[in-house]
């Protein structure tokens, strides 16, 4: 499973030392939650340019460097391309593009996507509130 063996360098890990107080607070909450398998959903919020993507990259690096699967998706290809192994949510989770209320991800139980979803530590969905509601509901 390629997502389990994403090479992480010191350059990916080191920016944890640059996190500001708020970023570090959010990092600690999400990282500790993921590592302890408590489960939950978090919505880091802030105006553009306040360091959400920066924080996500640090989170991804520190979870992946421990051999765990951390997925990052965004609603658009441009947004997802800013992240290592980023993908659009519809592509990653086989979300029907024209799906309305009640639509479901087209993932079969034995597919590689299902295997990923069974094994992930964290899914980061950048700007999830911007996504169509039916897309996030279909993943649930
Ligand atoms: N703690 C930090 N130390 C150094 N640079 C930082 C830090 N946090 C953010 N930056 C830098 O600030 C810029 C904006 O950060 P970032 O892209 O993460 O913001 P954002 O909240 O994701 O913005 P948007 O919502 O517009 O995508 C980037 O160049 C990023 O590298």
PDB file of C-alpha atoms and ligand atoms in Angstrom:
ATOM      1  CA  UNK A   1       0.000   0.000   0.000  1.00  0.00           C
ATOM      2  CA  UNK A   2       1.839   3.096  -1.278  1.00  0.00           C
ATOM      3  CA  UNK A   3       0.135   5.371   1.243  1.00  0.00           C
ATOM      4  CA  UNK A   4       1.848   3.444   4.050  1.00  0.00           C
ATOM      5  CA  UNK A   5       5.321   4.074   2.708  1.00  0.00           C
ATOM      6  CA  UNK A   6       5.442   7.747   1.817  1.00  0.00           C
ATOM      7  CA  UNK A   7       9.033   8.887   2.354  1.00  0.00           C
ATOM      8  CA  UNK A   8       9.265  11.623   4.951  1.00  0.00           C
ATOM      9  CA  UNK A   9      12.398  13.699   5.332  1.00  0.00           C
ATOM     10  CA  UNK A  10      13.769  15.895   8.107  1.00  0.00           C
ATOM     11  CA  UNK A  11      12.629  18.861   6.011  1.00  0.00           C
ATOM     12  CA  UNK A  12       9.049  17.612   6.315  1.00  0.00           C
ATOM     13  CA  UNK A  13       9.302  17.038  10.077  1.00  0.00           C
ATOM     14  CA  UNK A  14      11.304  20.060  11.143  1.00  0.00           C
ATOM     15  CA  UNK A  15       8.587  22.730  10.593  1.00  0.00           C
ATOM     16  CA  UNK A  16       6.894  21.451  13.760  1.00  0.00           C
ATOM     17  CA  UNK A  17       9.365  23.770  15.489  1.00  0.00           C
ATOM     18  CA  UNK A  18       7.984  26.709  13.544  1.00  0.00           C
ATOM     19  CA  UNK A  19       4.334  26.241  14.502  1.00  0.00           C
ATOM     20  CA  UNK A  20       2.930  29.263  16.274  1.00  0.00           C
ATOM     21  CA  UNK A  21       1.030  28.890  19.540  1.00  0.00           C
ATOM     22  CA  UNK A  22      -2.369  28.368  17.922  1.00  0.00           C
ATOM     23  CA  UNK A  23      -1.041  25.971  15.304  1.00  0.00           C
ATOM     24  CA  UNK A  24       0.781  23.945  17.973  1.00  0.00           C
ATOM     25  CA  UNK A  25      -2.341  23.812  20.117  1.00  0.00           C
ATOM     26  CA  UNK A  26      -4.365  22.440  17.197  1.00  0.00           C
ATOM     27  CA  UNK A  27      -1.530  20.093  16.198  1.00  0.00           C
ATOM     28  CA  UNK A  28      -1.406  18.594  19.698  1.00  0.00           C
ATOM     29  CA  UNK A  29      -5.156  18.076  19.901  1.00  0.00           C
ATOM     30  CA  UNK A  30      -5.475  16.401  16.500  1.00  0.00           C
ATOM     31  CA  UNK A  31      -2.211  14.433  16.662  1.00  0.00           C
ATOM     32  CA  UNK A  32      -2.913  13.023  20.135  1.00  0.00           C
ATOM     33  CA  UNK A  33      -6.462  12.200  19.172  1.00  0.00           C
ATOM     34  CA  UNK A  34      -5.345  10.342  16.049  1.00  0.00           C
ATOM     35  CA  UNK A  35      -2.593   8.460  17.852  1.00  0.00           C
ATOM     36  CA  UNK A  36      -4.909   7.305  20.611  1.00  0.00           C
ATOM     37  CA  UNK A  37      -7.581   6.170  18.126  1.00  0.00           C
ATOM     38  CA  UNK A  38     -10.235   8.124  19.992  1.00  0.00           C
ATOM     39  CA  UNK A  39     -11.839   9.258  16.768  1.00  0.00           C
ATOM     40  CA  UNK A  40     -13.478  12.557  16.078  1.00  0.00           C
ATOM     41  CA  UNK A  41     -13.845  15.393  13.616  1.00  0.00           C
ATOM     42  CA  UNK A  42     -12.034  18.717  13.853  1.00  0.00           C
ATOM     43  CA  UNK A  43     -12.547  21.890  11.880  1.00  0.00           C
ATOM     44  CA  UNK A  44      -9.501  24.188  12.077  1.00  0.00           C
ATOM     45  CA  UNK A  45     -10.769  27.557  10.996  1.00  0.00           C
ATOM     46  CA  UNK A  46      -9.123  30.846  10.139  1.00  0.00           C
ATOM     47  CA  UNK A  47      -8.865  33.422   7.386  1.00  0.00           C
ATOM     48  CA  UNK A  48      -6.797  32.646   4.288  1.00  0.00           C
ATOM     49  CA  UNK A  49      -3.080  32.734   4.913  1.00  0.00           C
ATOM     50  CA  UNK A  50      -3.211  31.984   8.625  1.00  0.00           C
ATOM     51  CA  UNK A  51      -1.348  28.684   8.267  1.00  0.00           C
ATOM     52  CA  UNK A  52      -3.923  25.899   8.009  1.00  0.00           C
ATOM     53  CA  UNK A  53      -2.114  24.187   5.107  1.00  0.00           C
ATOM     54  CA  UNK A  54       1.201  24.614   6.905  1.00  0.00           C
ATOM     55  CA  UNK A  55      -0.277  22.864   9.933  1.00  0.00           C
ATOM     56  CA  UNK A  56      -1.753  20.051   7.796  1.00  0.00           C
ATOM     57  CA  UNK A  57       1.645  19.363   6.181  1.00  0.00           C
ATOM     58  CA  UNK A  58       3.260  19.043   9.612  1.00  0.00           C
ATOM     59  CA  UNK A  59       0.480  16.744  10.810  1.00  0.00           C
ATOM     60  CA  UNK A  60       0.758  14.551   7.714  1.00  0.00           C
ATOM     61  CA  UNK A  61       4.534  14.307   8.045  1.00  0.00           C
ATOM     62  CA  UNK A  62       4.503  13.373  11.721  1.00  0.00           C
ATOM     63  CA  UNK A  63       1.786  10.757  11.365  1.00  0.00           C
ATOM     64  CA  UNK A  64       3.271   9.259   8.182  1.00  0.00           C
ATOM     65  CA  UNK A  65       6.779   9.175   9.657  1.00  0.00           C
ATOM     66  CA  UNK A  66       5.460   6.756  12.282  1.00  0.00           C
ATOM     67  CA  UNK A  67       4.328   4.365   9.558  1.00  0.00           C
ATOM     68  CA  UNK A  68       0.653   5.281   9.706  1.00  0.00           C
ATOM     69  CA  UNK A  69      -1.641   6.198   6.858  1.00  0.00           C
ATOM     70  CA  UNK A  70      -2.611   9.860   6.693  1.00  0.00           C
ATOM     71  CA  UNK A  71      -4.796  10.884   3.772  1.00  0.00           C
ATOM     72  CA  UNK A  72      -5.165  14.424   2.497  1.00  0.00           C
ATOM     73  CA  UNK A  73      -7.911  15.452   0.131  1.00  0.00           C
ATOM     74  CA  UNK A  74      -9.270  18.724  -1.140  1.00  0.00           C
ATOM     75  CA  UNK A  75     -12.247  19.585  -3.206  1.00  0.00           C
ATOM     76  CA  UNK A  76     -10.219  20.758  -6.202  1.00  0.00           C
ATOM     77  CA  UNK A  77      -7.143  19.468  -7.993  1.00  0.00           C
ATOM     78  CA  UNK A  78      -5.318  22.763  -7.515  1.00  0.00           C
ATOM     79  CA  UNK A  79      -5.865  22.710  -3.763  1.00  0.00           C
ATOM     80  CA  UNK A  80      -4.883  19.047  -3.416  1.00  0.00           C
ATOM     81  CA  UNK A  81      -1.716  19.462  -5.506  1.00  0.00           C
ATOM     82  CA  UNK A  82      -0.165  21.560  -2.725  1.00  0.00           C
ATOM     83  CA  UNK A  83       0.155  18.444  -0.554  1.00  0.00           C
ATOM     84  CA  UNK A  84       2.346  15.358  -0.822  1.00  0.00           C
ATOM     85  CA  UNK A  85       0.059  12.594  -2.165  1.00  0.00           C
ATOM     86  CA  UNK A  86      -2.895  14.971  -2.145  1.00  0.00           C
ATOM     87  CA  UNK A  87      -5.937  14.041  -4.211  1.00  0.00           C
ATOM     88  CA  UNK A  88      -9.362  15.433  -4.832  1.00  0.00           C
ATOM     89  CA  UNK A  89     -11.992  13.995  -2.509  1.00  0.00           C
ATOM     90  CA  UNK A  90     -14.131  12.652  -5.398  1.00  0.00           C
ATOM     91  CA  UNK A  91     -11.111  10.862  -6.846  1.00  0.00           C
ATOM     92  CA  UNK A  92      -9.865   9.424  -3.557  1.00  0.00           C
ATOM     93  CA  UNK A  93     -13.241   8.297  -2.245  1.00  0.00           C
ATOM     94  CA  UNK A  94     -15.064   7.637  -5.519  1.00  0.00           C
ATOM     95  CA  UNK A  95     -17.667  10.234  -4.665  1.00  0.00           C
ATOM     96  CA  UNK A  96     -20.212  10.565  -7.469  1.00  0.00           C
ATOM     97  CA  UNK A  97     -19.589  13.963  -9.092  1.00  0.00           C
ATOM     98  CA  UNK A  98     -23.259  14.477  -9.840  1.00  0.00           C
ATOM     99  CA  UNK A  99     -24.431  12.839  -6.627  1.00  0.00           C
ATOM    100  CA  UNK A 100     -27.221  14.535  -4.765  1.00  0.00           C
ATOM    101  CA  UNK A 101     -28.692  13.769  -1.358  1.00  0.00           C
ATOM    102  CA  UNK A 102     -28.479  10.053  -0.576  1.00  0.00           C
ATOM    103  CA  UNK A 103     -25.584   9.335  -2.942  1.00  0.00           C
ATOM    104  CA  UNK A 104     -22.887   6.965  -1.723  1.00  0.00           C
ATOM    105  CA  UNK A 105     -19.178   6.506  -2.404  1.00  0.00           C
ATOM    106  CA  UNK A 106     -18.636   3.882  -5.085  1.00  0.00           C
ATOM    107  CA  UNK A 107     -16.149   1.859  -3.028  1.00  0.00           C
ATOM    108  CA  UNK A 108     -16.419  -1.897  -2.969  1.00  0.00           C
ATOM    109  CA  UNK A 109     -15.586  -3.761   0.224  1.00  0.00           C
ATOM    110  CA  UNK A 110     -12.513  -5.472  -1.221  1.00  0.00           C
ATOM    111  CA  UNK A 111     -11.064  -2.522  -3.143  1.00  0.00           C
ATOM    112  CA  UNK A 112      -7.786  -0.797  -2.342  1.00  0.00           C
ATOM    113  CA  UNK A 113      -9.762   2.319  -1.359  1.00  0.00           C
ATOM    114  CA  UNK A 114     -11.705   0.289   1.214  1.00  0.00           C
ATOM    115  CA  UNK A 115      -8.424  -1.097   2.561  1.00  0.00           C
ATOM    116  CA  UNK A 116      -7.126   2.463   2.917  1.00  0.00           C
ATOM    117  CA  UNK A 117     -10.225   3.615   4.721  1.00  0.00           C
ATOM    118  CA  UNK A 118     -10.040   0.665   7.107  1.00  0.00           C
ATOM    119  CA  UNK A 119      -6.444   1.520   7.985  1.00  0.00           C
ATOM    120  CA  UNK A 120      -6.097   5.290   8.039  1.00  0.00           C
ATOM    121  CA  UNK A 121      -5.088   7.214  11.145  1.00  0.00           C
ATOM    122  CA  UNK A 122      -6.360  10.510   9.866  1.00  0.00           C
ATOM    123  CA  UNK A 123      -8.124  11.999   6.886  1.00  0.00           C
ATOM    124  CA  UNK A 124      -7.552  15.708   6.334  1.00  0.00           C
ATOM    125  CA  UNK A 125     -10.120  17.268   4.030  1.00  0.00           C
ATOM    126  CA  UNK A 126      -8.867  20.755   3.216  1.00  0.00           C
ATOM    127  CA  UNK A 127     -11.667  23.294   3.103  1.00  0.00           C
ATOM    128  CA  UNK A 128     -14.292  20.610   3.702  1.00  0.00           C
ATOM    129  CA  UNK A 129     -17.002  23.188   4.465  1.00  0.00           C
ATOM    130  CA  UNK A 130     -16.564  24.430   0.873  1.00  0.00           C
ATOM    131  CA  UNK A 131     -17.438  20.989  -0.491  1.00  0.00           C
ATOM    132  CA  UNK A 132     -20.929  20.052  -1.537  1.00  0.00           C
ATOM    133  CA  UNK A 133     -22.706  18.700   1.536  1.00  0.00           C
ATOM    134  CA  UNK A 134     -23.733  15.514  -0.267  1.00  0.00           C
ATOM    135  CA  UNK A 135     -20.035  14.770  -0.943  1.00  0.00           C
ATOM    136  CA  UNK A 136     -19.088  14.730   2.740  1.00  0.00           C
ATOM    137  CA  UNK A 137     -22.262  12.875   3.685  1.00  0.00           C
ATOM    138  CA  UNK A 138     -21.622  10.209   1.041  1.00  0.00           C
ATOM    139  CA  UNK A 139     -18.260   9.406   2.658  1.00  0.00           C
ATOM    140  CA  UNK A 140     -19.877   9.030   6.068  1.00  0.00           C
TER     141      UNK A 140
HETATM  142  N1  LIG B   1       4.244  28.753  11.561  1.00  0.00           N
HETATM  143  C1  LIG B   1       4.659  29.173  10.355  1.00  0.00           C
HETATM  144  N2  LIG B   1       5.963  29.447  10.154  1.00  0.00           N
HETATM  145  C2  LIG B   1       6.409  29.873   8.966  1.00  0.00           C
HETATM  146  N3  LIG B   1       5.625  30.087   7.885  1.00  0.00           N
HETATM  147  C3  LIG B   1       4.303  29.827   8.019  1.00  0.00           C
HETATM  148  C4  LIG B   1       3.759  29.367   9.254  1.00  0.00           C
HETATM  149  N4  LIG B   1       2.429  29.195   9.086  1.00  0.00           N
HETATM  150  C5  LIG B   1       2.162  29.537   7.810  1.00  0.00           C
HETATM  151  N5  LIG B   1       3.273  29.909   7.165  1.00  0.00           N
HETATM  152  C6  LIG B   1       3.401  30.377   5.779  1.00  0.00           C
HETATM  153  O1  LIG B   1       2.376  31.359   5.563  1.00  0.00           O
HETATM  154  C7  LIG B   1       1.825  31.218   4.270  1.00  0.00           C
HETATM  155  C8  LIG B   1       0.326  30.994   4.365  1.00  0.00           C
HETATM  156  O2  LIG B   1       0.092  29.789   5.073  1.00  0.00           O
HETATM  157  P1  LIG B   1      -0.948  28.682   4.571  1.00  0.00           P
HETATM  158  O3  LIG B   1      -0.909  28.537   3.082  1.00  0.00           O
HETATM  159  O4  LIG B   1      -0.705  27.459   5.385  1.00  0.00           O
HETATM  160  O5  LIG B   1      -2.308  29.379   4.996  1.00  0.00           O
HETATM  161  P2  LIG B   1      -3.801  28.839   4.810  1.00  0.00           P
HETATM  162  O6  LIG B   1      -4.526  29.193   6.066  1.00  0.00           O
HETATM  163  O7  LIG B   1      -3.797  27.406   4.436  1.00  0.00           O
HETATM  164  O8  LIG B   1      -4.297  29.730   3.610  1.00  0.00           O
HETATM  165  P3  LIG B   1      -5.535  29.437   2.603  1.00  0.00           P
HETATM  166  O9  LIG B   1      -6.768  29.260   3.439  1.00  0.00           O
HETATM  167  O10 LIG B   1      -5.561  30.663   1.747  1.00  0.00           O
HETATM  168  O11 LIG B   1      -5.163  28.189   1.839  1.00  0.00           O
HETATM  169  C9  LIG B   1       2.556  30.062   3.601  1.00  0.00           C
HETATM  170  O12 LIG B   1       3.607  30.582   2.815  1.00  0.00           O
HETATM  171  C10 LIG B   1       3.106  29.272   4.771  1.00  0.00           C
HETATM  172  O13 LIG B   1       4.286  28.550   4.418  1.00  0.00           O
END
